[in-house]
């Protein structure tokens, strides 16, 4: 478990994420007592996209800052600040920054869907 149960998102460890320049941090997950899911914090710089990909779990995403979009099987979904989306399992999708400045969003996936989810010590 993490020593603290509070803090600043930007102080958390940053991971490589699907494309250069993208910042990804795990806020909640097994190392904070949420064993089944991981809440990740993404920052996409202006003009950057997470390339199309597909997997066997849902994404739950909430836009925090900036302006982005998610494309699911060719359907575009606007992700302005405060907008949310569920990306169903098995659907090809991509996220991209379509605004000026950074696009920041939260994304929740099952623990097995995040390669950086730290498993709790037994």
XYZ file of C-alpha atoms in Angstrom, residues 36-114:
79
model
C -10.624 -4.623 -8.864
C -10.115 -1.347 -10.778
C -7.558 1.319 -11.589
C -8.351 5.016 -12.005
C -5.756 6.547 -14.304
C -5.069 10.230 -14.988
C -3.995 11.069 -18.547
C -2.585 14.273 -20.004
C -2.428 14.487 -23.788
C -0.456 17.433 -25.192
C -1.981 19.528 -27.939
C -2.424 17.544 -31.168
C -1.518 14.178 -29.591
C -3.619 11.013 -29.828
C -3.712 7.579 -28.262
C -3.755 5.400 -31.413
C -6.705 3.124 -32.210
C -6.693 -0.052 -30.145
C -9.070 -2.688 -28.806
C -9.235 -4.879 -25.706
C -11.569 -7.055 -23.665
C -12.636 -4.547 -20.994
C -14.677 -1.359 -20.723
C -13.209 2.117 -20.260
C -15.026 4.699 -18.164
C -13.652 8.170 -18.903
C -14.334 11.684 -17.592
C -12.844 14.820 -19.168
C -11.297 17.216 -16.633
C -9.604 19.949 -18.686
C -9.127 20.923 -22.298
C -10.971 19.484 -25.277
C -10.645 15.973 -26.583
C -12.610 13.308 -28.307
C -12.868 9.560 -28.332
C -13.628 7.711 -31.558
C -15.348 4.356 -31.004
C -15.788 2.199 -34.107
C -15.836 5.370 -36.247
C -18.313 7.277 -34.020
C -16.917 10.557 -32.625
C -17.753 11.531 -29.035
C -16.903 15.040 -27.834
C -14.981 15.214 -24.560
C -15.123 18.817 -23.424
C -14.542 19.502 -19.734
C -17.145 17.619 -17.701
C -18.177 15.165 -20.433
C -17.968 11.412 -19.843
C -17.994 8.293 -21.993
C -18.146 4.521 -21.620
C -16.143 2.632 -24.231
C -17.517 -0.923 -24.420
C -15.205 -3.934 -24.387
C -14.164 -5.232 -27.792
C -14.701 -1.920 -29.631
C -11.806 -0.238 -31.448
C -11.264 3.223 -30.010
C -8.829 6.112 -29.756
C -8.566 9.264 -27.649
C -7.162 12.520 -29.007
C -6.628 16.118 -28.046
C -8.548 18.360 -30.455
C -8.213 21.600 -28.500
C -5.615 24.190 -27.631
C -3.414 23.232 -24.684
C -3.471 19.994 -22.694
C -6.386 17.552 -22.656
C -6.719 15.886 -19.240
C -9.048 13.026 -18.383
C -9.628 10.226 -15.890
C -10.068 6.669 -17.124
C -11.177 3.654 -15.081
C -10.400 0.093 -16.189
C -10.262 -3.291 -14.447
C -6.934 -3.985 -12.758
C -5.966 -6.591 -15.368
C -6.403 -3.869 -18.023
C -3.540 -1.735 -16.715
